[in-house]
Amino acid sequence: MTTGKRFPPLSRLGAPLLALALVLIMGLASALPAPAASVRQDLAAESTMEQVLRRGTLRVGMDTFEPWAMKDKDGNYIGFEIDVARRLASDLGVKLELVPTQWDGIIPALLTGKFDVIIGGMSIRVDRAKKVNFTIPYNYTGMSIVANKEKLPGKSKLTDFDSPDVTIAARAGTTAAKAVEKILPRAKLLLFAEEPQAVQEVLSGRAQAFASMAPKPAFEAVAHPDKLYLPFSGTFTREPNAMAVRKGDPDTLNVLDSWIRAVDAEGWFTERFHYWFETRDWAKQLPQ
């Protein structure tokens, strides 16, 4: 038995009430989930990840940065970030295309669609986050310094380098350069497009120190024990590394974040980090 109130049919309503009823009906129709779901499906279909899956190729922007990405004796890329890019492409079931790009132009290249994602030891920074979206971190690194034995002997503290008499070489556009500017503001900073140029500047004595992500400075001290030394152990910053994608693409970000969580739970990032950052077992693969 029905006990609720009965409402009159629309034809029996007055003109003003009928117009109001139609407006309410149209408003309710626009709020129904079907059109919203359609919009979401359209956005997902246009996402970078959907394009990657349709194309069958993941295009990764990167630059050479030991031990993140290097060329072996045969000219093939190896390194921590190369392992990450290969594992990601394999898990997605697509081919990997590495797109070498100079570091200071890598974000503009991403924004213009030259590749799908940056996987290159990129640290999360606010100025970068205004241009791109970062995934959750999958690795943490920090900055360290190596010094010229003859030009700057006997230094053992970070503050020893904060002097107008000290020239520090670094790669342009890196967090190393930013860290030197912020933490050692009195030192003179020389910027180079590539790290080997910056290291050469210290080896020749035209700069007294070289700043970069660890363990690069330590590797240089081992490679040139007669000219370079590590003034102190450890790093003077701690930075989260993440992948970078274009803004306005939550579906791609969700896939990458989910992949990082799943792979991290396996311990895979820790295992690869140990191999590339805490051993030199891979050095025999490099050109002599």
Coordinates of N, CA, C and O in Angstrom, one line a residue, residues 129-285:
A129 N 58.7 21.8 -10.5 CA 57.3 21.3 -10.3 C 56.3 22.3 -10.8 O 55.2 22.0 -11.1
K130 N 56.7 23.6 -11.1 CA 55.9 24.5 -11.7 C 55.7 24.3 -13.2 O 54.8 24.8 -13.8
K131 N 56.6 23.5 -13.7 CA 56.6 23.2 -15.2 C 56.1 21.8 -15.5 O 55.6 21.5 -16.6
V132 N 56.4 20.8 -14.6 CA 56.1 19.4 -14.9 C 55.5 18.8 -13.6 O 55.5 19.4 -12.6
N133 N 54.9 17.6 -13.8 CA 54.4 16.9 -12.6 C 55.4 15.8 -12.3 O 55.9 15.1 -13.2
F134 N 55.7 15.6 -11.0 CA 56.7 14.6 -10.6 C 55.9 13.4 -10.1 O 54.8 13.5 -9.4
T135 N 56.4 12.2 -10.3 CA 55.9 11.0 -9.7 C 56.4 11.0 -8.2 O 57.1 11.9 -7.8
I136 N 56.0 9.9 -7.5 CA 56.5 9.8 -6.1 C 58.0 9.4 -6.3 O 58.4 8.9 -7.3
P137 N 58.9 9.7 -5.3 CA 60.3 9.3 -5.5 C 60.5 7.8 -5.6 O 59.8 7.0 -4.9
Y138 N 61.5 7.4 -6.3 CA 61.9 6.0 -6.4 C 63.4 5.9 -6.0 O 63.9 4.8 -5.9
N139 N 64.1 7.0 -5.6 CA 65.5 7.0 -5.2 C 65.8 8.3 -4.5 O 65.1 9.3 -4.7
Y140 N 66.8 8.2 -3.7 CA 67.3 9.5 -3.0 C 68.8 9.6 -3.2 O 69.5 8.6 -3.1
T141 N 69.2 10.8 -3.5 CA 70.6 11.1 -3.7 C 71.0 12.3 -2.9 O 70.2 13.0 -2.4
G142 N 72.3 12.7 -3.0 CA 72.8 13.9 -2.4 C 74.0 14.4 -3.1 O 74.7 13.7 -3.9
M143 N 74.4 15.7 -2.8 CA 75.6 16.3 -3.4 C 76.9 16.0 -2.6 O 76.8 16.0 -1.3
S144 N 78.0 15.9 -3.3 CA 79.3 15.9 -2.6 C 80.3 16.6 -3.5 O 80.0 17.1 -4.6
I145 N 81.5 16.8 -2.9 CA 82.5 17.6 -3.6 C 83.8 16.8 -3.6 O 84.2 16.1 -2.7
V146 N 84.6 17.0 -4.7 CA 85.9 16.5 -4.8 C 86.8 17.7 -5.1 O 86.4 18.7 -5.8
A147 N 88.0 17.7 -4.5 CA 88.9 18.9 -4.6 C 90.2 18.6 -5.2 O 90.7 17.4 -5.2
N148 N 90.9 19.6 -5.8 CA 92.2 19.5 -6.4 C 93.3 19.5 -5.2 O 93.3 20.5 -4.4
K149 N 94.1 18.5 -5.2 CA 95.1 18.4 -4.1 C 96.1 19.5 -4.0 O 96.5 20.0 -3.0
E150 N 96.5 20.0 -5.2 CA 97.5 21.0 -5.3 C 97.0 22.4 -5.1 O 97.5 23.2 -4.4
K151 N 95.8 22.7 -5.7 CA 95.2 24.0 -5.7 C 94.4 24.3 -4.4 O 94.2 25.5 -4.1
L152 N 93.9 23.3 -3.8 CA 93.1 23.5 -2.6 C 93.4 22.4 -1.5 O 92.5 21.6 -1.2
P153 N 94.6 22.3 -1.0 CA 94.9 21.1 -0.1 C 94.4 21.3 1.3 O 94.1 22.4 1.8
G154 N 94.2 20.1 1.9 CA 93.9 20.1 3.3 C 92.6 20.5 3.8 O 92.3 20.8 5.0
K155 N 91.6 20.6 2.9 CA 90.2 21.0 3.3 C 89.5 19.7 3.9 O 89.6 18.6 3.3
S156 N 88.6 20.0 4.9 CA 87.9 18.8 5.5 C 86.5 19.2 5.9 O 85.8 18.3 6.4
K157 N 86.1 20.4 5.7 CA 84.7 20.8 6.0 C 84.0 21.5 4.8 O 84.7 22.2 4.0
L158 N 82.7 21.4 4.7 CA 82.0 22.1 3.7 C 82.2 23.6 3.7 O 82.4 24.2 2.6
T159 N 82.3 24.2 4.9 CA 82.4 25.6 5.0 C 83.8 26.1 4.5 O 84.0 27.3 4.2
D160 N 84.8 25.2 4.4 CA 86.1 25.5 3.8 C 86.0 26.0 2.4 O 86.9 26.7 1.8
F161 N 84.9 25.6 1.7 CA 84.7 25.9 0.3 C 83.9 27.2 0.1 O 83.8 27.7 -1.1
D162 N 83.4 27.8 1.1 CA 82.6 29.0 1.0 C 83.5 30.2 1.1 O 83.5 31.0 2.1
S163 N 84.2 30.5 0.0 CA 85.2 31.6 0.0 C 85.3 32.1 -1.4 O 85.2 31.4 -2.4
P164 N 85.5 33.4 -1.6 CA 85.7 34.0 -2.9 C 86.9 33.5 -3.6 O 87.1 33.6 -4.8
D165 N 87.9 32.9 -2.8 CA 89.1 32.4 -3.4 C 88.9 31.0 -4.0 O 89.8 30.4 -4.6
V166 N 87.7 30.4 -3.8 CA 87.5 29.0 -4.2 C 86.6 29.1 -5.5 O 85.5 29.7 -5.5
T167 N 87.0 28.4 -6.5 CA 86.2 28.2 -7.7 C 85.7 26.8 -7.8 O 86.5 25.9 -7.8
I168 N 84.4 26.6 -7.9 CA 83.8 25.3 -8.0 C 83.1 25.1 -9.4 O 82.3 26.0 -9.8
A169 N 83.4 24.0 -10.0 CA 82.9 23.7 -11.3 C 81.7 22.7 -11.1 O 81.7 21.9 -10.2
A170 N 80.6 22.9 -11.9 CA 79.4 22.1 -11.9 C 78.7 22.1 -13.2 O 79.0 22.9 -14.1
R171 N 77.8 21.2 -13.4 CA 77.1 21.1 -14.6 C 75.9 22.1 -14.6 O 75.1 22.1 -13.6
A172 N 75.6 22.8 -15.7 CA 74.6 23.8 -15.7 C 73.2 23.1 -15.6 O 73.0 22.0 -16.1
G173 N 72.3 23.7 -14.8 CA 70.9 23.2 -14.7 C 70.7 22.1 -13.7 O 69.6 21.6 -13.6
T174 N 71.8 21.7 -13.0 CA 71.7 20.6 -12.1 C 71.4 21.1 -10.6 O 71.6 22.3 -10.3
T175 N 71.0 20.2 -9.8 CA 70.8 20.6 -8.4 C 72.1 20.8 -7.7 O 72.2 21.5 -6.7
A176 N 73.2 20.3 -8.3 CA 74.5 20.5 -7.7 C 74.8 22.0 -7.9 O 75.3 22.7 -6.9
A177 N 74.5 22.6 -9.0 CA 74.8 24.0 -9.2 C 73.9 24.8 -8.3 O 74.4 25.8 -7.7
K178 N 72.6 24.4 -8.1 CA 71.7 25.1 -7.2 C 72.2 25.1 -5.8 O 72.1 26.0 -5.0
A179 N 72.7 23.9 -5.4 CA 73.2 23.7 -4.0 C 74.4 24.5 -3.7 O 74.5 25.1 -2.6
V180 N 75.3 24.7 -4.7 CA 76.5 25.5 -4.5 C 76.1 27.0 -4.3 O 76.6 27.7 -3.5
E181 N 75.1 27.4 -5.2 CA 74.7 28.8 -5.1 C 74.0 29.1 -3.8 O 74.2 30.2 -3.2
K182 N 73.3 28.1 -3.2 CA 72.6 28.4 -2.0 C 73.4 28.2 -0.7 O 73.4 29.0 0.2
I183 N 74.2 27.1 -0.7 CA 75.0 26.7 0.5 C 76.4 27.3 0.5 O 76.9 27.6 1.6
L184 N 77.0 27.6 -0.7 CA 78.3 28.2 -0.7 C 78.2 29.5 -1.5 O 78.9 29.6 -2.6
P185 N 77.5 30.5 -1.1 CA 77.2 31.7 -1.9 C 78.5 32.5 -2.2 O 78.5 33.3 -3.1
R186 N 79.5 32.4 -1.3 CA 80.7 33.2 -1.5 C 81.7 32.6 -2.5 O 82.6 33.3 -3.0
A187 N 81.5 31.3 -2.9 CA 82.4 30.7 -3.8 C 82.0 31.1 -5.2 O 80.9 31.5 -5.5
K188 N 83.0 31.1 -6.1 CA 82.8 31.4 -7.6 C 82.3 30.1 -8.2 O 83.0 29.0 -8.1
L189 N 81.3 30.1 -9.0 CA 80.7 28.9 -9.6 C 80.9 29.0 -11.1 O 80.5 30.0 -11.8
L190 N 81.5 28.0 -11.7 CA 81.7 27.8 -13.1 C 80.8 26.7 -13.7 O 80.8 25.6 -13.1
L191 N 80.0 27.0 -14.7 CA 79.0 26.1 -15.2 C 79.4 25.6 -16.5 O 79.9 26.3 -17.4
F192 N 79.1 24.2 -16.7 CA 79.5 23.6 -18.0 C 78.3 22.8 -18.5 O 77.5 22.3 -17.7
A193 N 78.2 22.6 -19.8 CA 77.1 21.8 -20.4 C 77.2 20.3 -20.0 O 76.2 19.6 -19.9
E194 N 78.4 19.8 -19.9 CA 78.7 18.4 -19.6 C 79.6 18.2 -18.4 O 80.5 19.1 -18.2
E195 N 79.4 17.1 -17.6 CA 80.2 16.9 -16.4 C 81.7 16.7 -16.7 O 82.6 17.2 -16.0
P196 N 82.1 15.9 -17.8 CA 83.5 15.8 -18.1 C 84.2 17.1 -18.3 O 85.4 17.2 -17.9
Q197 N 83.6 18.1 -18.8 CA 84.2 19.4 -19.0 C 84.5 20.0 -17.6 O 85.5 20.6 -17.4
A198 N 83.5 19.9 -16.7 CA 83.7 20.4 -15.3 C 84.8 19.7 -14.6 O 85.6 20.3 -13.9
V199 N 84.9 18.4 -14.7 CA 85.9 17.6 -14.1 C 87.3 18.0 -14.6 O 88.3 18.2 -13.9
Q200 N 87.4 18.2 -15.9 CA 88.6 18.5 -16.6 C 89.1 19.9 -16.1 O 90.3 20.1 -15.9
E201 N 88.2 20.8 -15.8 CA 88.5 22.1 -15.3 C 89.2 22.0 -13.9 O 90.1 22.8 -13.6
V202 N 88.8 21.0 -13.1 CA 89.4 20.8 -11.8 C 90.8 20.1 -12.0 O 91.8 20.4 -11.3
L203 N 90.8 19.1 -12.9 CA 92.1 18.4 -13.1 C 93.2 19.4 -13.6 O 94.4 19.2 -13.3
S204 N 92.8 20.3 -14.4 CA 93.8 21.3 -15.0 C 94.1 22.4 -14.0 O 95.1 23.1 -14.2
G205 N 93.4 22.5 -12.9 CA 93.7 23.5 -11.9 C 93.0 24.8 -12.1 O 93.2 25.8 -11.3
R206 N 92.2 25.0 -13.2 CA 91.5 26.2 -13.4 C 90.3 26.4 -12.4 O 89.8 27.5 -12.2
A207 N 89.8 25.3 -11.9 CA 88.9 25.3 -10.8 C 89.4 24.5 -9.6 O 90.2 23.6 -9.9
Q208 N 89.1 24.8 -8.4 CA 89.6 24.0 -7.3 C 88.8 22.9 -6.8 O 89.3 22.0 -6.1
A209 N 87.5 22.8 -7.2 CA 86.6 21.7 -6.8 C 85.5 21.5 -7.8 O 85.2 22.3 -8.6
F210 N 84.9 20.3 -7.7 CA 83.8 19.9 -8.5 C 82.7 19.4 -7.7 O 82.9 18.5 -6.8
A211 N 81.5 19.9 -7.9 CA 80.3 19.4 -7.1 C 79.4 18.7 -8.0 O 79.1 19.1 -9.2
S212 N 78.8 17.6 -7.5 CA 77.9 16.8 -8.3 C 77.2 15.8 -7.4 O 77.5 15.7 -6.2
M213 N 76.2 15.1 -7.9 CA 75.5 14.1 -7.1 C 76.5 13.0 -6.8 O 77.3 12.5 -7.6
A214 N 76.5 12.5 -5.5 CA 77.2 11.3 -5.1 C 76.7 10.1 -5.9 O 75.5 10.0 -6.2
P215 N 77.6 9.2 -6.3 CA 79.0 9.0 -5.9 C 79.9 9.6 -7.0 O 81.1 9.2 -6.9
K216 N 79.5 10.4 -7.9 CA 80.3 10.9 -9.0 C 81.7 11.5 -8.5 O 82.7 11.1 -8.9
P217 N 81.6 12.4 -7.5 CA 82.9 13.0 -7.0 C 83.8 11.9 -6.4 O 85.1 12.0 -6.6
A218 N 83.3 10.9 -5.7 CA 84.1 9.9 -5.2 C 84.7 9.0 -6.3 O 85.9 8.6 -6.2
F219 N 84.0 8.8 -7.3 CA 84.5 8.0 -8.5 C 85.7 8.8 -9.1 O 86.7 8.2 -9.5
E220 N 85.6 10.1 -9.2 CA 86.6 10.9 -9.8 C 87.9 10.9 -8.9 O 89.0 10.9 -9.4
A221 N 87.7 10.9 -7.6 CA 88.8 10.8 -6.7 C 89.6 9.5 -6.8 O 90.8 9.4 -6.8
V222 N 88.8 8.4 -7.1 CA 89.4 7.1 -7.3 C 90.1 7.0 -8.6 O 91.2 6.5 -8.7
A223 N 89.5 7.7 -9.6 CA 90.1 7.6 -11.0 C 91.4 8.5 -11.1 O 92.2 8.2 -11.9
H224 N 91.5 9.5 -10.2 CA 92.6 10.5 -10.3 C 93.2 10.7 -8.9 O 93.2 11.8 -8.4
P225 N 93.7 9.6 -8.3 CA 94.2 9.7 -6.9 C 95.4 10.7 -6.7 O 95.7 11.2 -5.7
D226 N 96.2 10.9 -7.8 CA 97.3 11.8 -7.7 C 96.9 13.3 -7.8 O 97.7 14.1 -7.4
K227 N 95.7 13.6 -8.2 CA 95.3 15.0 -8.4 C 94.1 15.4 -7.5 O 94.0 16.6 -7.1
L228 N 93.2 14.4 -7.2 CA 92.0 14.8 -6.5 C 91.8 14.1 -5.2 O 92.4 13.0 -5.0
Y229 N 91.0 14.7 -4.3 CA 90.7 14.0 -3.0 C 89.3 14.4 -2.5 O 88.8 15.5 -2.9
L230 N 88.7 13.5 -1.7 CA 87.5 13.8 -1.1 C 87.7 14.5 0.2 O 88.3 14.0 1.2
P231 N 87.3 15.8 0.4 CA 87.5 16.5 1.7 C 86.7 16.0 2.8 O 87.2 16.1 4.0
F232 N 85.6 15.3 2.6 CA 84.8 14.7 3.7 C 83.9 13.7 3.1 O 83.6 13.7 1.9
S233 N 83.5 12.7 3.9 CA 82.6 11.6 3.5 C 81.1 12.1 3.5 O 80.8 13.0 4.2
G234 N 80.3 11.3 2.8 CA 78.9 11.6 2.8 C 78.5 12.7 1.9 O 79.3 13.2 1.1
T235 N 77.3 13.1 2.0 CA 76.7 14.2 1.1 C 76.3 15.4 2.0 O 76.1 15.3 3.2
F236 N 76.2 16.5 1.3 CA 75.7 17.7 2.1 C 74.3 18.1 1.7 O 73.8 19.2 2.1
T237 N 73.6 17.3 0.9 CA 72.1 17.5 0.7 C 71.5 16.1 0.6 O 72.2 15.1 0.4
R238 N 70.2 16.0 0.7 CA 69.4 14.8 0.5 C 68.3 15.1 -0.4 O 67.4 16.0 -0.1
E239 N 68.2 14.5 -1.6 CA 67.2 14.9 -2.6 C 66.4 13.7 -3.1 O 67.0 12.7 -3.5
P240 N 65.1 13.8 -3.2 CA 64.3 12.8 -3.8 C 64.4 12.8 -5.3 O 64.2 13.9 -5.9
N241 N 64.6 11.7 -6.0 CA 64.6 11.6 -7.4 C 63.3 11.0 -7.9 O 62.8 10.0 -7.3
A242 N 62.7 11.5 -9.0 CA 61.5 11.1 -9.5 C 61.4 11.2 -11.0 O 62.3 11.9 -11.6
M243 N 60.4 10.6 -11.6 CA 60.2 10.7 -13.0 C 59.4 12.0 -13.2 O 58.6 12.4 -12.3
A244 N 59.5 12.7 -14.4 CA 58.7 13.9 -14.7 C 57.9 13.7 -15.9 O 58.4 13.1 -16.9
V245 N 56.6 14.1 -15.9 CA 55.7 14.0 -17.0 C 55.1 15.4 -17.2 O 55.1 16.3 -16.4
R246 N 54.4 15.5 -18.4 CA 53.7 16.8 -18.6 C 52.5 17.0 -17.7 O 51.9 16.0 -17.3
K247 N 52.2 18.2 -17.4 CA 51.1 18.5 -16.5 C 49.7 18.2 -17.2 O 49.7 18.0 -18.4
G248 N 48.7 18.0 -16.4 CA 47.3 17.8 -16.9 C 47.1 16.4 -17.3 O 46.3 16.1 -18.2
D249 N 47.9 15.4 -16.8 CA 47.8 14.0 -17.3 C 47.8 13.1 -16.0 O 48.7 12.3 -15.8
P250 N 46.7 13.1 -15.3 CA 46.6 12.3 -14.0 C 46.7 10.8 -14.3 O 47.2 10.1 -13.4
D251 N 46.2 10.4 -15.4 CA 46.2 8.9 -15.7 C 47.6 8.4 -15.8 O 48.0 7.3 -15.3
T252 N 48.5 9.1 -16.6 CA 49.9 8.7 -16.7 C 50.6 8.7 -15.4 O 51.3 7.8 -15.0
L253 N 50.4 9.8 -14.6 CA 51.0 9.9 -13.3 C 50.5 8.7 -12.4 O 51.4 8.1 -11.6
N254 N 49.3 8.3 -12.5 CA 48.8 7.2 -11.6 C 49.4 5.9 -12.0 O 49.8 5.1 -11.1
V255 N 49.6 5.6 -13.3 CA 50.2 4.4 -13.7 C 51.7 4.3 -13.2 O 52.1 3.3 -12.7
L256 N 52.4 5.5 -13.4 CA 53.8 5.5 -13.0 C 54.0 5.4 -11.5 O 54.8 4.6 -11.0
D257 N 53.1 6.1 -10.7 CA 53.2 6.0 -9.2 C 52.9 4.5 -8.8 O 53.5 4.0 -7.9
S258 N 51.9 3.9 -9.4 CA 51.5 2.5 -9.0 C 52.7 1.6 -9.3 O 53.0 0.7 -8.6
W259 N 53.3 1.8 -10.5 CA 54.5 1.0 -10.9 C 55.6 1.1 -9.9 O 56.2 0.1 -9.4
I260 N 55.9 2.4 -9.5 CA 57.0 2.6 -8.5 C 56.7 1.9 -7.2 O 57.6 1.3 -6.6
R261 N 55.5 2.0 -6.7 CA 55.1 1.4 -5.4 C 55.3 -0.1 -5.5 O 55.8 -0.8 -4.6
A262 N 54.8 -0.7 -6.6 CA 54.9 -2.2 -6.7 C 56.4 -2.7 -6.9 O 56.8 -3.6 -6.2
V263 N 57.2 -2.0 -7.7 CA 58.6 -2.4 -7.8 C 59.4 -2.1 -6.6 O 60.3 -2.9 -6.2
D264 N 59.1 -1.0 -5.9 CA 59.8 -0.7 -4.6 C 59.5 -1.8 -3.6 O 60.4 -2.2 -2.8
A265 N 58.3 -2.3 -3.6 CA 57.9 -3.4 -2.6 C 58.7 -4.6 -2.8 O 59.0 -5.4 -1.9
E266 N 59.2 -4.9 -4.1 CA 60.0 -6.0 -4.4 C 61.4 -5.9 -3.9 O 62.2 -6.8 -3.8
G267 N 61.9 -4.6 -3.6 CA 63.2 -4.3 -3.2 C 64.1 -4.2 -4.4 O 65.4 -4.1 -4.3
W268 N 63.5 -4.0 -5.6 CA 64.3 -4.0 -6.8 C 65.1 -2.7 -6.9 O 66.3 -2.7 -7.3
F269 N 64.5 -1.5 -6.5 CA 65.3 -0.3 -6.6 C 66.5 -0.3 -5.7 O 67.6 0.2 -6.0
T270 N 66.3 -0.9 -4.5 CA 67.4 -1.0 -3.5 C 68.6 -1.9 -4.1 O 69.7 -1.5 -4.0
E271 N 68.2 -3.0 -4.8 CA 69.2 -3.9 -5.3 C 69.9 -3.2 -6.5 O 71.2 -3.3 -6.5
R272 N 69.2 -2.5 -7.4 CA 69.9 -1.8 -8.5 C 70.8 -0.6 -8.0 O 71.8 -0.3 -8.5
F273 N 70.3 0.1 -6.9 CA 71.0 1.2 -6.4 C 72.4 0.7 -5.8 O 73.4 1.3 -6.0
H274 N 72.3 -0.5 -5.1 CA 73.6 -1.0 -4.5 C 74.6 -1.3 -5.7 O 75.8 -1.0 -5.5
Y275 N 74.1 -1.9 -6.7 CA 75.0 -2.3 -7.8 C 75.6 -1.1 -8.5 O 76.9 -1.0 -8.7
W276 N 74.8 0.0 -8.7 CA 75.4 1.1 -9.5 C 76.1 2.1 -8.6 O 77.0 2.8 -9.1
F277 N 75.6 2.3 -7.4 CA 76.2 3.4 -6.5 C 77.2 2.9 -5.5 O 77.9 3.7 -5.0
E278 N 77.1 1.6 -5.1 CA 77.9 1.2 -4.0 C 79.0 0.2 -4.4 O 79.7 -0.4 -3.6
T279 N 79.1 -0.2 -5.7 CA 80.1 -1.0 -6.3 C 80.6 -0.4 -7.5 O 80.1 0.6 -8.1
R280 N 81.7 -0.9 -8.0 CA 82.3 -0.5 -9.3 C 82.3 -1.7 -10.2 O 83.1 -1.8 -11.2
D281 N 81.5 -2.7 -10.0 CA 81.5 -3.9 -10.8 C 81.2 -3.7 -12.2 O 81.6 -4.5 -13.1
W282 N 80.5 -2.6 -12.5 CA 80.1 -2.2 -13.9 C 81.2 -1.5 -14.6 O 81.1 -1.3 -15.8
A283 N 82.3 -1.1 -13.9 CA 83.3 -0.2 -14.6 C 84.0 -1.0 -15.7 O 84.4 -0.3 -16.7
K284 N 84.1 -2.3 -15.7 CA 84.7 -3.0 -16.7 C 83.9 -3.0 -18.0 O 84.5 -3.3 -19.1
Q285 N 82.7 -2.6 -18.0 CA 81.9 -2.4 -19.2 C 82.2 -1.1 -20.0 O 81.8 -1.0 -21.1

